Structures are given as structure tokens and as C-alpha cells.
Coordinates of C-alpha atoms and ligand atoms in Angstrom, one line a residue:
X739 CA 2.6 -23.3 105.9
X740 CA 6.3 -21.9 106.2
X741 CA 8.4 -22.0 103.2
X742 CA 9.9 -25.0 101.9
X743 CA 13.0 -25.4 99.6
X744 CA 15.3 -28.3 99.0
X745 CA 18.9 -29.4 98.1
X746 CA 19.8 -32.9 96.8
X747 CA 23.3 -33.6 96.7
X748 CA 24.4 -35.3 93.7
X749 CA 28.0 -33.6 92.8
X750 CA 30.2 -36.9 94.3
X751 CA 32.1 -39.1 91.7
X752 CA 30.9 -42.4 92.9
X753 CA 33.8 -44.1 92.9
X754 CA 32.5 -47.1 94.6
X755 CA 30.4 -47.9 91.6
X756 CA 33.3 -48.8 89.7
X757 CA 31.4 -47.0 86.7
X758 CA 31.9 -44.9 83.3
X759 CA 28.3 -44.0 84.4
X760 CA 27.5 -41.1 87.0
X761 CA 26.4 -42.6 90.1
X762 CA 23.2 -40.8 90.0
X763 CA 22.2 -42.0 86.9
X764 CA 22.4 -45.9 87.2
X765 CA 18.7 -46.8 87.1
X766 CA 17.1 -48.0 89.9
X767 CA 13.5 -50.0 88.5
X768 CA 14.4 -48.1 85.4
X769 CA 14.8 -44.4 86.3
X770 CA 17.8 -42.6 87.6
X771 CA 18.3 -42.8 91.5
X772 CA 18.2 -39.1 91.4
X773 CA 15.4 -38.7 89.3
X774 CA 13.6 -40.6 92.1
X775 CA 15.0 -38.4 94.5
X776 CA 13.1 -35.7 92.5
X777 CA 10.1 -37.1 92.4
X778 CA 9.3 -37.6 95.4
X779 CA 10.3 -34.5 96.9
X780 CA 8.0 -32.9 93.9
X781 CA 5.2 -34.1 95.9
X782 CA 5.8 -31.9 98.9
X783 CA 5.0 -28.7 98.2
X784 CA 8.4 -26.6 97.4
X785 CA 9.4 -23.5 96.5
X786 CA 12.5 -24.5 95.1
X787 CA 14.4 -27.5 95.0
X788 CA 18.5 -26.9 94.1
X789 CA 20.3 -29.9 93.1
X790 CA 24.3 -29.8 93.7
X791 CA 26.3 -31.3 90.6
X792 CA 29.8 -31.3 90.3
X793 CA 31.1 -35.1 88.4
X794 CA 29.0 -35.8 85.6
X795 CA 27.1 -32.5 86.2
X796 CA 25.8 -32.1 82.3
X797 CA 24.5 -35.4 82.4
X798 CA 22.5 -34.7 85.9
X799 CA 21.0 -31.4 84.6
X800 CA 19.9 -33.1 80.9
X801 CA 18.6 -35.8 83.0
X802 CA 16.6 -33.3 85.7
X803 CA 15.3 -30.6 83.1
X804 CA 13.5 -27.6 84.8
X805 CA 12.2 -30.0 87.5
X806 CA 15.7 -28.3 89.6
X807 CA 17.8 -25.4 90.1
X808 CA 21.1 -26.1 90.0
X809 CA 24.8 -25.3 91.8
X810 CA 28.0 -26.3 90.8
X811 CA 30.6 -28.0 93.6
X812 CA 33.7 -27.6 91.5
X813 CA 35.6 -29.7 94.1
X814 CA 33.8 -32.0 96.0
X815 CA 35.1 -31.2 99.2
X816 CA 32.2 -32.7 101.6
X817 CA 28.6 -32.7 101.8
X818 CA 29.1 -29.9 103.9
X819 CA 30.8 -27.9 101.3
X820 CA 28.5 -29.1 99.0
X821 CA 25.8 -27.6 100.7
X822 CA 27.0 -24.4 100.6
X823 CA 27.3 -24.4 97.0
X824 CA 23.2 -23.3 97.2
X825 CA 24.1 -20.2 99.1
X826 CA 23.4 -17.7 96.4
X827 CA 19.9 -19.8 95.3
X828 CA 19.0 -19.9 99.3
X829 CA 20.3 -17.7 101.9
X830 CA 18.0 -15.3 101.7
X831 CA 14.7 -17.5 101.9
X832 CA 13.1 -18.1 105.5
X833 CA 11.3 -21.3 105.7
X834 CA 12.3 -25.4 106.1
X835 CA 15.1 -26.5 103.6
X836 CA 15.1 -30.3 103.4
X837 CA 18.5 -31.9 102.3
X838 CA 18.9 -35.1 100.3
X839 CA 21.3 -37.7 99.2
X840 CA 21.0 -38.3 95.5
X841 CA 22.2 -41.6 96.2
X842 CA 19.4 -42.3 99.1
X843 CA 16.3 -43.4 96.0
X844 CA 13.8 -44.9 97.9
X845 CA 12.5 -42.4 100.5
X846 CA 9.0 -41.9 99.9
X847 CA 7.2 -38.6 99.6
X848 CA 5.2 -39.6 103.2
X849 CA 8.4 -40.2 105.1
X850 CA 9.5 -36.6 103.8
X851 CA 6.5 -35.0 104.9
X852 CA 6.5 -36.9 108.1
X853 CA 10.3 -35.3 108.8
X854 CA 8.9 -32.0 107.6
X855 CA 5.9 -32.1 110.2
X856 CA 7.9 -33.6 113.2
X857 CA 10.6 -31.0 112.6
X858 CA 7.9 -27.7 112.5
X859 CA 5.9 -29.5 115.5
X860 CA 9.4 -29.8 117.8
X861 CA 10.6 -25.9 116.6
X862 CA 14.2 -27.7 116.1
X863 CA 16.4 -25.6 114.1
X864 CA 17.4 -29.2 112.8
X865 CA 16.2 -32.9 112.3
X866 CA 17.7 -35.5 110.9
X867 CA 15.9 -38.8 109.5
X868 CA 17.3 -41.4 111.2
X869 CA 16.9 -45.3 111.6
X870 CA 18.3 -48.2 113.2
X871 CA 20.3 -51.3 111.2
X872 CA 21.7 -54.9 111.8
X873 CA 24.8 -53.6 110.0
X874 CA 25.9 -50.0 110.5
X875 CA 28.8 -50.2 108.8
X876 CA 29.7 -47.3 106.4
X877 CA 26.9 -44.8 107.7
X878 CA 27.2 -42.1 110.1
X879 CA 26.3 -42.8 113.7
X880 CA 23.5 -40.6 116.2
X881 CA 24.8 -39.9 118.8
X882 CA 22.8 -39.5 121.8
X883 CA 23.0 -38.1 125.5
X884 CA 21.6 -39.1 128.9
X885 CA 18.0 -37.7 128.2
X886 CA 18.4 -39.2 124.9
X887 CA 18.6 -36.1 122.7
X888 CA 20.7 -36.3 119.5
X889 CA 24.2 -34.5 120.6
X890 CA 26.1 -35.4 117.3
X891 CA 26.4 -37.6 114.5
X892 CA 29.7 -39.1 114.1
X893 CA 30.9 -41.1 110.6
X894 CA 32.0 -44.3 110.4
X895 CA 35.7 -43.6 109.5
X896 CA 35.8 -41.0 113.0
X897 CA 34.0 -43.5 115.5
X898 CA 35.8 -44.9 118.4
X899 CA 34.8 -48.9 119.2
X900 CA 32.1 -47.7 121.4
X901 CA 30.4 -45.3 118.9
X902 CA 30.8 -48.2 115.8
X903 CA 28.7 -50.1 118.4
X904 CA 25.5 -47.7 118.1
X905 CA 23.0 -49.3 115.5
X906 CA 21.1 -45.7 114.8
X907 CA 22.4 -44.3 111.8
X908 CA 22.1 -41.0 109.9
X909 CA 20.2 -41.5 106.9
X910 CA 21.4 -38.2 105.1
X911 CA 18.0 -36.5 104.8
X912 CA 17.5 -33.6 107.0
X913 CA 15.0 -30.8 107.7
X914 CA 16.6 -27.2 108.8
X915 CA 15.8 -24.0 109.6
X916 CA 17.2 -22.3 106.7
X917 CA 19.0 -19.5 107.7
X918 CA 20.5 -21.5 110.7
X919 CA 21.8 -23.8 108.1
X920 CA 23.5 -21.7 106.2
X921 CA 24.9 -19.7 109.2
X922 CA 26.2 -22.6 110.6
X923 CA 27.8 -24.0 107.1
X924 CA 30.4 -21.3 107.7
X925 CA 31.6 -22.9 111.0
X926 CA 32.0 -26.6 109.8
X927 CA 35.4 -27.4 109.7
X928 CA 37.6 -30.6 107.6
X929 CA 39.8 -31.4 110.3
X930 CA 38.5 -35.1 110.4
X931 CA 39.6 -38.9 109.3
X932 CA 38.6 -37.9 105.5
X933 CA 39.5 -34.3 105.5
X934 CA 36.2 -33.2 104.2
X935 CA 33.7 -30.5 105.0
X936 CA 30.9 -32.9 106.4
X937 CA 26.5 -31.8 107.0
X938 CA 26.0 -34.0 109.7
X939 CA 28.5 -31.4 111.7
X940 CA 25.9 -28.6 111.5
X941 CA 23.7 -30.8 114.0
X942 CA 27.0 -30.5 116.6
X943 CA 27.4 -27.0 116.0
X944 CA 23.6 -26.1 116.3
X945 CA 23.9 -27.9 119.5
X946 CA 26.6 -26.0 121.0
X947 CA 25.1 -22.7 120.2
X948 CA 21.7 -24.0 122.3
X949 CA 19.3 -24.9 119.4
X950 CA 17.2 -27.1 119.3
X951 CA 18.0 -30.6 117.5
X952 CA 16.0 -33.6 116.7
X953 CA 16.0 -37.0 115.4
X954 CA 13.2 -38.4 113.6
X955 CA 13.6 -42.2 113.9
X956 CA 12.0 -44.0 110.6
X957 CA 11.2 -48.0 111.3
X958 CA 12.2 -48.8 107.7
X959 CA 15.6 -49.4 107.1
X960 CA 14.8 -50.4 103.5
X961 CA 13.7 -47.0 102.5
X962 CA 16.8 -45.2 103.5
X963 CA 19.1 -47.2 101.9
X964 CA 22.1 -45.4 100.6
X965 CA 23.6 -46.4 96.7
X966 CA 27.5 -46.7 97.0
X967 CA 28.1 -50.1 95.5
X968 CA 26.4 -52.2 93.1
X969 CA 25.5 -54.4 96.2
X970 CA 23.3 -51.5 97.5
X971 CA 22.2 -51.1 93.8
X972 CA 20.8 -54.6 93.5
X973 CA 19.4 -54.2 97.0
X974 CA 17.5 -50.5 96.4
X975 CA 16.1 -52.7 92.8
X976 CA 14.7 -55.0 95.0
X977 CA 13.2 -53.4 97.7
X978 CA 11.6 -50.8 94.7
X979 CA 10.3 -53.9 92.7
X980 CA 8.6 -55.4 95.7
X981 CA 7.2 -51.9 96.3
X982 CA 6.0 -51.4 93.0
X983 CA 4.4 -54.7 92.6
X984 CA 2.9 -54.9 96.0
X985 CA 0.9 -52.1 94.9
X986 CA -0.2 -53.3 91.6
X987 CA -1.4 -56.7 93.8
X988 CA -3.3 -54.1 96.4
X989 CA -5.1 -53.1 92.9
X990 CA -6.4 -56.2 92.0
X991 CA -3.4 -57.5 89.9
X992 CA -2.0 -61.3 90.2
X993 CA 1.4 -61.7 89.8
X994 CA 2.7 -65.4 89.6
X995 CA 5.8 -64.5 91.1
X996 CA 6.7 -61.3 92.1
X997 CA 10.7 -62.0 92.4
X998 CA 10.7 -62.6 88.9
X999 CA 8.0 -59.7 87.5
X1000 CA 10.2 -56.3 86.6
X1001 CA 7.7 -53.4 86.2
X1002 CA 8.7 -49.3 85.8
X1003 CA 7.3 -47.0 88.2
X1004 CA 5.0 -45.1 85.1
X1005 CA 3.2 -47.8 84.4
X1006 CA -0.2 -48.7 84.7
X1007 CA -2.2 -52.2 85.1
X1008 CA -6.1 -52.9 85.4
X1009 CA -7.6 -54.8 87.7
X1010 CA -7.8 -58.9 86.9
X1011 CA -4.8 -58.4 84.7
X1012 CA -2.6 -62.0 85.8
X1013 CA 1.5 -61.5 85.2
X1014 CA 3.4 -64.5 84.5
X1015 CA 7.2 -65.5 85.8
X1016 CA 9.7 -63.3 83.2
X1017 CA 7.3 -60.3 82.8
X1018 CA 9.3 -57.1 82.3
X1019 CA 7.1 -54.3 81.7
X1020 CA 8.6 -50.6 80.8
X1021 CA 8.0 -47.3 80.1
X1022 CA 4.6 -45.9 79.7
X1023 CA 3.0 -49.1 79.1
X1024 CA -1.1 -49.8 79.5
X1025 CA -2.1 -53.4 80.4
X1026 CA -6.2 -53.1 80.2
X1027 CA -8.3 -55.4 82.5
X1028 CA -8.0 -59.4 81.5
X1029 CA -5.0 -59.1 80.0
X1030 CA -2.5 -62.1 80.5
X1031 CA 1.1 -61.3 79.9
X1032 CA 4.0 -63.7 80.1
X1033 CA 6.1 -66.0 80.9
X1034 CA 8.8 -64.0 79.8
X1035 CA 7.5 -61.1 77.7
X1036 CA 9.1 -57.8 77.5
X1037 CA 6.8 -54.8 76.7
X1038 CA 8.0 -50.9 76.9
X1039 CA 5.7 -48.0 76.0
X1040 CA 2.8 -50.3 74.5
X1041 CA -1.0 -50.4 75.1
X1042 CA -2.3 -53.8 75.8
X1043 CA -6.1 -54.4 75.3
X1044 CA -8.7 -56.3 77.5
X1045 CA -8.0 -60.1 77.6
X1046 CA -5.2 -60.3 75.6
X1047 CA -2.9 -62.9 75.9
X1048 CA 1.1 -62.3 75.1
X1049 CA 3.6 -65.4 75.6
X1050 CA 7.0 -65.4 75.5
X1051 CA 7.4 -62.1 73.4
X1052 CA 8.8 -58.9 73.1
X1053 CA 6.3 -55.7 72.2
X1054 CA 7.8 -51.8 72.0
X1055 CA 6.0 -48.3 71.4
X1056 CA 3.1 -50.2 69.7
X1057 CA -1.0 -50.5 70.2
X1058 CA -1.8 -54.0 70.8
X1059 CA -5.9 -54.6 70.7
X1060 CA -8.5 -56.6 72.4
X1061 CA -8.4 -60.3 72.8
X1062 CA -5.2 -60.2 71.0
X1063 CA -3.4 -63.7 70.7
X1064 CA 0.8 -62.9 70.6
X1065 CA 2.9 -65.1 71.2
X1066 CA 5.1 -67.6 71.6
X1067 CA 8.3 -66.1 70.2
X1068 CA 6.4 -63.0 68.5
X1069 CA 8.5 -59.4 68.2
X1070 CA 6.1 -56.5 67.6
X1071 CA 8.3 -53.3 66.9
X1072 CA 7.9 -49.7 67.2
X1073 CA 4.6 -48.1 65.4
X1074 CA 2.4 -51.1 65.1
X1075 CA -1.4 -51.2 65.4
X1076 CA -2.2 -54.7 66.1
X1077 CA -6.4 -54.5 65.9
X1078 CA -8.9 -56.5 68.3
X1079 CA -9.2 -60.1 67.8
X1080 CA -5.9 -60.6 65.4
X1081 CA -2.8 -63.5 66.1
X1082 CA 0.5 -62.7 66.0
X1083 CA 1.5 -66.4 66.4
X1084 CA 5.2 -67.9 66.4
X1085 CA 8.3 -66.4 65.2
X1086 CA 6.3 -63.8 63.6
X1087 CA 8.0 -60.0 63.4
X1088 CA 5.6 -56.7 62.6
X1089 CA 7.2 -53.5 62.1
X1090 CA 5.3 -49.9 61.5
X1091 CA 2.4 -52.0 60.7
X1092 CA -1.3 -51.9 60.8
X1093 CA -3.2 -55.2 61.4
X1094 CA -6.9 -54.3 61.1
X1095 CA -9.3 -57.1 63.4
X1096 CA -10.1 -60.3 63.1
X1097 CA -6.7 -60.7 61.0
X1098 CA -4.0 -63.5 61.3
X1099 CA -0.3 -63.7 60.7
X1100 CA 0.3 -67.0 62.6
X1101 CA 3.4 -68.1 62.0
X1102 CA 7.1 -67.3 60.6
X1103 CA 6.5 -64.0 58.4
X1104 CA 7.9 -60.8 58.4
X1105 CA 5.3 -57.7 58.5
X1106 CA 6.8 -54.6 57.7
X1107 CA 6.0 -50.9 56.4
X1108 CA 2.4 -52.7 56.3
X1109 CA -1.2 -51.6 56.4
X1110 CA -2.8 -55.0 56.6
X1111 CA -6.6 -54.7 56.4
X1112 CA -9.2 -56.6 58.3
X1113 CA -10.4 -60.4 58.0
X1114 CA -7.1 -60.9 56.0
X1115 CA -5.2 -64.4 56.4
X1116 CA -1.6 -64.0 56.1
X1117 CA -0.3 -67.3 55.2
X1118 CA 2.6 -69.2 57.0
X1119 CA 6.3 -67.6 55.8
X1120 CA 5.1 -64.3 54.1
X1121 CA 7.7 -62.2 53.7
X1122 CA 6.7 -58.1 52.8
X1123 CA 10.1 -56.9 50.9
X1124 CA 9.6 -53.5 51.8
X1125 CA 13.6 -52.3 51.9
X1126 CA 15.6 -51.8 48.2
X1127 CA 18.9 -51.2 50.6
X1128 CA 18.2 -47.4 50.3
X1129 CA 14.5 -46.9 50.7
X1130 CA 11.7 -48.2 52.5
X1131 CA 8.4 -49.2 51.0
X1132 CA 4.4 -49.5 51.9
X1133 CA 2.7 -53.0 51.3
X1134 CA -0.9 -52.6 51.3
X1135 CA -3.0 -56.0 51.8
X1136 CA -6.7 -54.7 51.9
X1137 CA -9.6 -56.4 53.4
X1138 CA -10.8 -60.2 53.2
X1139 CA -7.5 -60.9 51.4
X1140 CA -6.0 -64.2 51.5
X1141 CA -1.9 -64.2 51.1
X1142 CA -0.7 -68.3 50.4
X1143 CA 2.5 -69.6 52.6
X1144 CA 5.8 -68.6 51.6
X1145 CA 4.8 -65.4 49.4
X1146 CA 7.1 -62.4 48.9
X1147 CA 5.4 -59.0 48.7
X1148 CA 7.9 -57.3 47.1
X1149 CA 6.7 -53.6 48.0
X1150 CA 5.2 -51.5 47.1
X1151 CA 2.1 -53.4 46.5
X1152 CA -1.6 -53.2 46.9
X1153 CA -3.3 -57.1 47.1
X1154 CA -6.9 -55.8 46.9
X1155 CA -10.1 -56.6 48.5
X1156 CA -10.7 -60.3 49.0
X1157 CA -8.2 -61.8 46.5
X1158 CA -6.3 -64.5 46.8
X1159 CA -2.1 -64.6 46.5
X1160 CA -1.4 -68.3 45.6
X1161 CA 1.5 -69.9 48.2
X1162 CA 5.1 -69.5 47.0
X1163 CA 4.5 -66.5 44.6
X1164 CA 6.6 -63.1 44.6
X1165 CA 4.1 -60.7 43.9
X1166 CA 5.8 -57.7 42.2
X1167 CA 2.5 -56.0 40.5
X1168 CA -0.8 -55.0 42.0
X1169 CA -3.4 -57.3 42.5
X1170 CA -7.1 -55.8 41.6
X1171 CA -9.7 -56.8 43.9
X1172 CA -11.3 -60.4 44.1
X1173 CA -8.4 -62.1 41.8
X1174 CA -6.1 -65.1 42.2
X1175 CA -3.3 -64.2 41.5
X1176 CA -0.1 -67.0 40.8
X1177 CA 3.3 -66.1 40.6
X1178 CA 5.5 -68.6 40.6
X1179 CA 7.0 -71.0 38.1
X1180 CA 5.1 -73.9 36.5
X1181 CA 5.7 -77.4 38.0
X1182 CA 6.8 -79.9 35.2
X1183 CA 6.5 -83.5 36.1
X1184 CA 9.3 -85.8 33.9
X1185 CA 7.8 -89.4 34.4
X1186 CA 10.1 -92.2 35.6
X1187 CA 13.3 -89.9 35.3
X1188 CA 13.8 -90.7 38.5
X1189 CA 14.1 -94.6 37.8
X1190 CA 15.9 -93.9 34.8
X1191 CA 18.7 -91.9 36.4
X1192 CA 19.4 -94.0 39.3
X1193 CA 20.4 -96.7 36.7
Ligands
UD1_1902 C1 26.8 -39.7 104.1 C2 26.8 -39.2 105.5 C3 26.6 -40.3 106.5 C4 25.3 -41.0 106.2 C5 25.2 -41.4 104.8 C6 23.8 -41.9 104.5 C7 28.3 -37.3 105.5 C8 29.7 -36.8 105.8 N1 28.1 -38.5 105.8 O1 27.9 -40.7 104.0 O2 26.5 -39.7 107.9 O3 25.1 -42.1 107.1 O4 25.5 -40.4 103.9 O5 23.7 -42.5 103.2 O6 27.5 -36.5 105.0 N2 28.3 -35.3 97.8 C9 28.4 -34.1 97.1 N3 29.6 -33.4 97.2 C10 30.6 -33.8 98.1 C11 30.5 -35.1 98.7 C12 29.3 -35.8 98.6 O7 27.6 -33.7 96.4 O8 31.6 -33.1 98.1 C13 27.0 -36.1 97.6 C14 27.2 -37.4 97.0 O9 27.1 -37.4 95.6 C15 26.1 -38.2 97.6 C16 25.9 -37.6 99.0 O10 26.5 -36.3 98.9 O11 24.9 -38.1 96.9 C17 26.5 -38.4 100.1 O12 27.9 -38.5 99.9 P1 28.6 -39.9 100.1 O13 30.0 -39.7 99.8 O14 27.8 -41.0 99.5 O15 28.4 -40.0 101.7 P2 28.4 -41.3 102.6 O16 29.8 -41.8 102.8 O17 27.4 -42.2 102.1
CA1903 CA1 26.2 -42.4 100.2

């Protein structure tokens, strides 16, 4: 296999977006449109992949890492131009160098290879990924001869009436022979409607010379969509979340309704897990097999156990167990271990808590800074006061233990093993093991006051 490098173009302002953001970093399904880009390129086997950053450019290298090499366009003068900026990283190499948009986030790693292939199997010194749209407007137009061989590509703002007519556009991808490329860079002029140094005039100039060029027509349109707008943005969202949970439903997941089901590319769902309307589901998150999550439940870097059901709730970076019962109105928060066979019921918030199994906070409490043992019955409005305004403290509520309604665990505590907090009591001082312990003031009864005072 000949030697394969890559340049993604990513140095343009964006201006379309109307953004403080970069362009390259608004999230499509969650993750940077260039990130994407990365990705899938990752999967084809390069040598080297060069991204070309210019506005925003600290931003795209934090966001990339070591996955790219990078070259600086200090004025972004064309995609052309920009191009060129990889001259020192690449002229040298022989091989295939595929270029990218940045902004082009949904081209898969198969349509990539597939331009790859088709452009080694032709012996062009050029091919460009093309495809054929309702509404052309904006992209660059193939141009094509008598025997129906790509002569040039011509942009939208350069066509004549005729040319705005042809519905095969350039997507922006390309596969060339490297050292063509390069060569040919030098002769691409900006004497055009937008003054600017523009790629798709290599294919013209490799023409003229005698090379070989080709066009690799793609069926789907929706792949190569191009990001300049926030119309575009909504419409690459789409077309990525119908992608992402079309494959989830191939594996055996049902999903109520897939308009309205919002799920990151990293994560990962069992079979006979059933989504719910509303269910946005981020980050490195586990659903495990039976799981049932929704109507409208949020959940970002958790683990969710076998069968367990979450309704309307929010979860984040927490461990959520078997046959788990969360929800409605439940917010779990970072570094909680919710065991197998526990509630989180109603308006119930855990925080950097440990709920061992088989153990019950069902409704209105606040959990936090807690290592809540197993078989433990938290009673209806517990409160753990685990904050002094400056420091944060453990409550400890060990097995068996049985904590009244409306208590106040004013941390830190330790209610021991199988004891009993009575309801309404702030509990300021240990409680040993198998106690009841009351703390709350005596209830006096004043007979017939009441008659007495309403005279
Ligand atoms: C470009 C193509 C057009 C194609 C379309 C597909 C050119 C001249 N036109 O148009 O034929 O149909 O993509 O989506 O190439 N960039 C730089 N430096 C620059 C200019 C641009 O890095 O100096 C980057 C941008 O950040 C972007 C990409 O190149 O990622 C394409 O630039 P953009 O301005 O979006 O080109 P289009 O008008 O979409
Ligand atoms: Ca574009």
C-alpha cells in the first residue's frame, strides 16, 4: 500500500456562523466538527495527517492533541493557499494525500477509503469526491466534457447561468498524488470573483498539463454536507443523530422516538435496552441490557445497570446499579455509587455518595458527602448537612439503619448498624449501633387553650 498522508483545512474564520466560537469547534452530536473530521480519517491508515489552523488556531490544536500535525495559514488567503501551508510537513513524502474540509463532519471513514481506492485503481494524479444536490447553491460546481471527464470545478460566485445549472457539486475532499499537488499549488492563481487562492484549481491545472483527473461520485448528499451556517449545523445534527441511533436500533436497541433521542457518538447501549421520547445520553456513558431510560432523562459519563429504570432525571459521572428505580424528578451528581436494587424516588438529590443495595431514599432528601450502607431506609425529607460554608463533611449511615422523615444529619456523623433516627430530629452526635435515638423537642399538649383563646 502507497503512502498516505492527510490535510484538513480548518484555518477559516467562519464568519457565517455568526459565532464568538471557532467554527470548527461547534459540536456536532456533541464533538467538534473537526474532531470528527479526525476521527474518521484516523481509521484509514496514515502516515501523517496535518491540520491547517490559522483563526482560533490554539483552540483547534488543544482540542486535536497529538492526534495531528499542524501548519499555520497566517492569512487565510484560500484553500489553495491554505494547502500550501503543509509544504514543509509534506513535499517530500510520495504517496496519496487526502484533503479535507474541517467543516465537511459527516464523511465516514468507508467513503474515504472508497475515494482512496477508486483514485489508486484510475492512476489519476487527482480525485475529487463529488455528489449531486437538489440545491447547489453555495458549493463549487464539476465541470464535465463530452466524454464526461471532470475538466474543472468552478465556485459558485465564478459560474455563469449555465454552470449554476449543473447539480454535481464538489464536496471538498480530494485524493492526490502528492508531489503533483504540491507542484501544482505553485501555479494556482487569485484572479477570481473572491480573490482567493482556491484547491479545486489544481484539478484545472492538472488537466492542462495531461494528468489524469477523476471524479468519484458519492450517492449521499447527506454525508458531504458542508457547516457554514447554523442551518447546515442543525442539518449535519440531524443527519448524525439519525446515524447514531439507526445503529444502536441495528443492535437490538428500541428507541420510542428517534427524533427526539440525543445520544454521543462514545457511547455504548446493550441489547433490549428501550429509550424513551427526551433521552439525551452523553459522554462515555454505559446503558447495560434491560435498562429503561426516559422520558426525558439526561445522563453523561454514567454506568447504568441491567433493568434499571430512570424517569424523568438527570444522572452525571456516577455508577448507577442493577434494577435501580430513579426517578421521577431525581438528580444524581458527580461520584455517586447508587448499588443494585436501591430507589432514588422524587425530588431526591445524591451527591459523592454511596448507596449500598437494597437501600431507599424515596422522596424529597438531599444525599450528600454520604456513605449510606445497605438495607438502610432513608426517610421522606432527610437532609445530610454536610457543608459549614467552608468545609465539607462525611455522613456515615451504616447498615440496616432506619433514618425518620424530616431528619437533619448534621455531619459528620456515624448512625450505626440497625438503629433507628426518630422523624424530625437533628442528629448532631453519633448514634451507637441498634439505638433509637430522638432529637427533637418534647410536644406539650395545653388542654382547651385553644377554646379559651378564641374567646
Ligand atoms: C469549498 C470549495 C467548494 C466546495 C465546498 C464544499 C473552494 C474554493 N471551494 O467552498 O468548491 O463545494 O468547499 O463544502 O475550495 N479554509 C482555510 N483557509 C482559507 C480558506 C478556507 O483553512 O484560507 C478552510 C475553511 O476553514 C474550511 C474549508 O477550508 O474548513 C473550506 O472553506 P470555505 O470557506 O468553507 O469554502 P466553501 O465556500 O465552503
Ligand atoms: Ca465550507
Amino acid at each position: 500500500m502507497a503512502n498516505r498522508f492527510a490535510v484538513i483545512l480548518a484555518a477559516g474564520q467562519g464568519t457565517r456562523m455568526k459565532s464568538k466560537l471557532h467554527k470548527m469547534l461547534h459540536p456536532v452530536a456533541g464533538r467538534p466538527m473537526v474532531q470528527h473530521v479526525v476521527d474518521q480519517l484516523q481509521q484509514v491508515n496514515l502516515n501523517k495527517i496535518v491540520t491547517i489552523v490559522g483563526f482560533g488556531a490554539e483552540k483547534v490544536k488543544a482540542q486535536l492533541g497529538s492526534s495531528s500535525e499542524f501548519a499555520y495559514q497566517k492569512e487565510q488567503l484560500g484553500t489553495g493557499h491554505a494547502v500550501l501551508q503543509a509544504e514543509d510537513l509534506l513535499k517530500d513524502e510520495k504517496g496519496v494525500t487526502v484533503v479535507a474540509c474541517g467543516d465537511t463532519p459527516l464523511i465516514r471513514d468507508e467513503t474515504f477509503e472508497a475515494l482512496i481506492q477508486y483514485h489508486e485503481q484510475t492512476g489519476a494524479k487527482a480525485s475529487v469526491l463529488t455528489t449531486k444536490v437538489e440545491n447547489p447553491m453555495g458549493y463549487g460546481r464539476v465541470v464535465r466534457n463530452d466524454q464526461d471527464e471532470v475538466e474543472r470545478i468552478v465556485e459558485h460566485k465564478d459560474a455563469n447561468e449555465d454552470e449554476r445549472l449543473i447539480q454535481e457539486i464538489n464536496t471538498g475532499t480530494y485524493c492526490f498524488d502528492n508531489q503533483a499537488l504540491f507542484a501544482a499549488l505553485k501555479e494556482v492563481s487569485n484572479d477570481n470573483a473572491q480573490g482567493e487562492y482556491y484547491l479545486p484549481d489544481v484539478i484545472k491545472i492538472l488537466r492542462h498539463q495531461g494528468d489524469t483527473v477523476s471524479a468519484f461520485l458519492t450517492p449521499d448528499f447527506d454525508e458531504t454536507i458542508g457547516i457554514n451556517d447554523r442551518i447546515a449545523l442543525a442539518e449535519a445534527e440531524k443527519i448524525m443523530k439519525k446515524r447514531i441511533n439507526e445503529e444502536h436500533m441495528r443492535n437490538g436497541v428500541s428507541i420510542i422516538d428517534p427524533e427526539q433521542t440525543y445520544i454521543e457518538p462514545d457511547v455504548q447501549i446493550e441489547s433490549d435496552v428501550i429509550l424513551h421520547p427526551g433521552t439525551v445520553l452523553k459522554g462515555e456513558t454505559i446503558i447495560r441490557t434491560g435498562a429503561e431510560i426516559g422520558p426525558h432523562t439526561e445522563l453523561e459519563d454514567c454506568e447504568v445497570g441491567e433493568e434499571t429504570v430512570i424517569r424523568h432525571s438527570v444522572a452525571t459521572s456516577s455508577k448507577i446499579g442493577n434494577r435501580v428505580n430513579i426517578g421521577p424528578f431525581a438528580h444524581i451528581r458527580p461520584a455517586s455509587h447508587v448499588g443494585n436494587d436501591t430507589k432514588v424516588g422524587n425530588f431526591v438529590e445524591i451527591k459523592k455518595t454511596t448507596l449500598g443495595d437494597h437501600s431507599k431514599v424515596s422522596h424529597l432528601s438531599y444525599i450528600g458527602d454520604a456513605d449510606v450502607g445497605e438495607r438502610v431506609n432513608v426517610g421522606c425529607g432527610t437532609i445530610t448537612v454536610n457543608y459549614d460554608g467552608t468545609n465539607k463533611y462525611l455522613t456515615t449511615i451504616e447498615d440496616d439503619a432506619f433514618i425518620g422523615c424530616n431528619s437533619n444529619l448534621i455531619a459528620p456523623v456515624t448512625v450505626g448498624k440497625g438503629s433507628y433516627v426518630a422523624a424530625g430530629s437533628t442528629i448532631t452526635k453519633n448514634v451507637p449501633e441498634n439505638a433509637l435515638s430522638i432529637a427533637r423537642a418534647r410536644q406539650t399538649n395545653k388542654e382547651e387553650y385553644a377554646s379559651k383563646f378564641k374567646k
